Amino acid sequence: MSAIPNPMKDTLRSLRIKFGYSQEEAATLLRISKRTLQIWEKDSGNISYSKIEMIEKVYRTPRDHIFFGKESAFSEIMKRRAI
């Protein structure tokens, strides 16, 4: 059974935009490549625990408030809730 994301959660992309970071800036802060960040923003379901801790620090957001999974799946769920 898959968990449905809480509507108060943010995706990695929305957090980056909320904080005003470019992909390059965020990648530097997270100590990863820009390409890795691009991949994570599309599907963040396979990130190591140490990187999740780094994400929490950079975006000052607890992991419970971050949606880790496919951004497209999150968007579809949110669209259905808006109808």
PDB file of C-alpha atoms in Angstrom:
ATOM      1  CA  MET A   1       0.000   0.000   0.000  1.00  0.00           C
ATOM      2  CA  SER A   2       1.554   3.303  -1.047  1.00  0.00           C
ATOM      3  CA  ALA A   3       1.312   6.368   1.138  1.00  0.00           C
ATOM      4  CA  ILE A   4      -0.495   9.365  -0.264  1.00  0.00           C
ATOM      5  CA  PRO A   5       1.523  12.506   0.339  1.00  0.00           C
ATOM      6  CA  ASN A   6       0.255  15.080   2.788  1.00  0.00           C
ATOM      7  CA  PRO A   7      -0.794  18.236   0.897  1.00  0.00           C
ATOM      8  CA  MET A   8       1.430  20.262   3.232  1.00  0.00           C
ATOM      9  CA  LYS A   9       4.537  18.488   1.921  1.00  0.00           C
ATOM     10  CA  ASP A  10       6.888  20.087  -0.579  1.00  0.00           C
ATOM     11  CA  THR A  11       8.773  18.434  -3.404  1.00  0.00           C
ATOM     12  CA  LEU A  12      12.506  19.045  -3.704  1.00  0.00           C
ATOM     13  CA  ARG A  13      11.901  21.302  -6.687  1.00  0.00           C
ATOM     14  CA  SER A  14       9.294  23.400  -4.862  1.00  0.00           C
ATOM     15  CA  LEU A  15      11.625  23.792  -1.874  1.00  0.00           C
ATOM     16  CA  ARG A  16      14.466  24.943  -4.120  1.00  0.00           C
ATOM     17  CA  ILE A  17      12.216  27.496  -5.776  1.00  0.00           C
ATOM     18  CA  LYS A  18      10.761  28.594  -2.423  1.00  0.00           C
ATOM     19  CA  PHE A  19      14.268  29.342  -1.170  1.00  0.00           C
ATOM     20  CA  GLY A  20      15.213  31.137  -4.396  1.00  0.00           C
ATOM     21  CA  TYR A  21      18.053  28.814  -5.368  1.00  0.00           C
ATOM     22  CA  SER A  22      19.038  27.959  -8.912  1.00  0.00           C
ATOM     23  CA  GLN A  23      19.766  24.291  -9.548  1.00  0.00           C
ATOM     24  CA  GLU A  24      23.482  25.086  -9.544  1.00  0.00           C
ATOM     25  CA  GLU A  25      23.291  26.911  -6.202  1.00  0.00           C
ATOM     26  CA  ALA A  26      21.247  24.163  -4.558  1.00  0.00           C
ATOM     27  CA  ALA A  27      23.525  21.448  -5.913  1.00  0.00           C
ATOM     28  CA  THR A  28      26.561  23.242  -4.495  1.00  0.00           C
ATOM     29  CA  LEU A  29      24.903  23.585  -1.081  1.00  0.00           C
ATOM     30  CA  LEU A  30      23.901  19.916  -1.144  1.00  0.00           C
ATOM     31  CA  ARG A  31      27.416  18.902  -2.295  1.00  0.00           C
ATOM     32  CA  ILE A  32      26.128  17.080  -5.360  1.00  0.00           C
ATOM     33  CA  SER A  33      26.281  17.695  -9.091  1.00  0.00           C
ATOM     34  CA  LYS A  34      23.637  19.723 -10.881  1.00  0.00           C
ATOM     35  CA  ARG A  35      22.732  16.584 -12.858  1.00  0.00           C
ATOM     36  CA  THR A  36      22.151  14.618  -9.643  1.00  0.00           C
ATOM     37  CA  LEU A  37      19.841  17.359  -8.407  1.00  0.00           C
ATOM     38  CA  GLN A  38      17.934  17.288 -11.688  1.00  0.00           C
ATOM     39  CA  ILE A  39      17.430  13.550 -11.270  1.00  0.00           C
ATOM     40  CA  TRP A  40      16.350  13.936  -7.639  1.00  0.00           C
ATOM     41  CA  GLU A  41      13.859  16.658  -8.526  1.00  0.00           C
ATOM     42  CA  LYS A  42      12.160  14.258 -10.943  1.00  0.00           C
ATOM     43  CA  ASP A  43      12.322  11.213  -8.666  1.00  0.00           C
ATOM     44  CA  SER A  44      13.691  11.591  -5.160  1.00  0.00           C
ATOM     45  CA  GLY A  45      12.682   8.144  -3.965  1.00  0.00           C
ATOM     46  CA  ASN A  46      16.234   6.789  -3.831  1.00  0.00           C
ATOM     47  CA  ILE A  47      18.315   9.241  -1.800  1.00  0.00           C
ATOM     48  CA  SER A  48      20.743   8.123   0.899  1.00  0.00           C
ATOM     49  CA  TYR A  49      20.015   8.951   4.520  1.00  0.00           C
ATOM     50  CA  SER A  50      23.054  11.232   4.772  1.00  0.00           C
ATOM     51  CA  LYS A  51      21.831  13.264   1.786  1.00  0.00           C
ATOM     52  CA  ILE A  52      18.325  13.480   3.276  1.00  0.00           C
ATOM     53  CA  GLU A  53      19.935  14.999   6.380  1.00  0.00           C
ATOM     54  CA  MET A  54      21.750  17.499   4.148  1.00  0.00           C
ATOM     55  CA  ILE A  55      18.481  18.370   2.384  1.00  0.00           C
ATOM     56  CA  GLU A  56      16.869  19.054   5.770  1.00  0.00           C
ATOM     57  CA  LYS A  57      19.700  21.421   6.711  1.00  0.00           C
ATOM     58  CA  VAL A  58      19.862  23.288   3.402  1.00  0.00           C
ATOM     59  CA  TYR A  59      16.103  23.796   3.129  1.00  0.00           C
ATOM     60  CA  ARG A  60      15.535  24.088   6.884  1.00  0.00           C
ATOM     61  CA  THR A  61      12.615  21.694   6.518  1.00  0.00           C
ATOM     62  CA  PRO A  62      12.047  18.449   8.446  1.00  0.00           C
ATOM     63  CA  ARG A  63      12.019  15.327   6.299  1.00  0.00           C
ATOM     64  CA  ASP A  64       8.425  14.666   7.350  1.00  0.00           C
ATOM     65  CA  HIS A  65       7.445  17.781   5.363  1.00  0.00           C
ATOM     66  CA  ILE A  66       9.284  16.745   2.201  1.00  0.00           C
ATOM     67  CA  PHE A  67       7.788  14.454  -0.414  1.00  0.00           C
ATOM     68  CA  PHE A  68      10.361  11.878  -1.523  1.00  0.00           C
ATOM     69  CA  GLY A  69       9.149  10.199  -4.678  1.00  0.00           C
ATOM     70  CA  LYS A  70       8.281  11.046  -8.259  1.00  0.00           C
ATOM     71  CA  GLU A  71       7.321  14.684  -8.671  1.00  0.00           C
ATOM     72  CA  SER A  72       4.897  13.724 -11.432  1.00  0.00           C
ATOM     73  CA  ALA A  73       3.078  11.362  -9.041  1.00  0.00           C
ATOM     74  CA  PHE A  74       2.869  14.119  -6.442  1.00  0.00           C
ATOM     75  CA  SER A  75       1.522  16.585  -9.030  1.00  0.00           C
ATOM     76  CA  GLU A  76      -1.139  14.143 -10.170  1.00  0.00           C
ATOM     77  CA  ILE A  77      -2.290  13.499  -6.613  1.00  0.00           C
ATOM     78  CA  MET A  78      -2.488  17.241  -5.934  1.00  0.00           C
ATOM     79  CA  LYS A  79      -4.463  17.832  -9.170  1.00  0.00           C
ATOM     80  CA  ARG A  80      -6.991  15.161  -8.182  1.00  0.00           C
ATOM     81  CA  ARG A  81      -7.406  16.734  -4.746  1.00  0.00           C
ATOM     82  CA  ALA A  82      -8.122  20.129  -6.342  1.00  0.00           C
ATOM     83  CA  ILE A  83     -11.026  18.782  -8.406  1.00  0.00           C
TER      84      ILE A  83
END
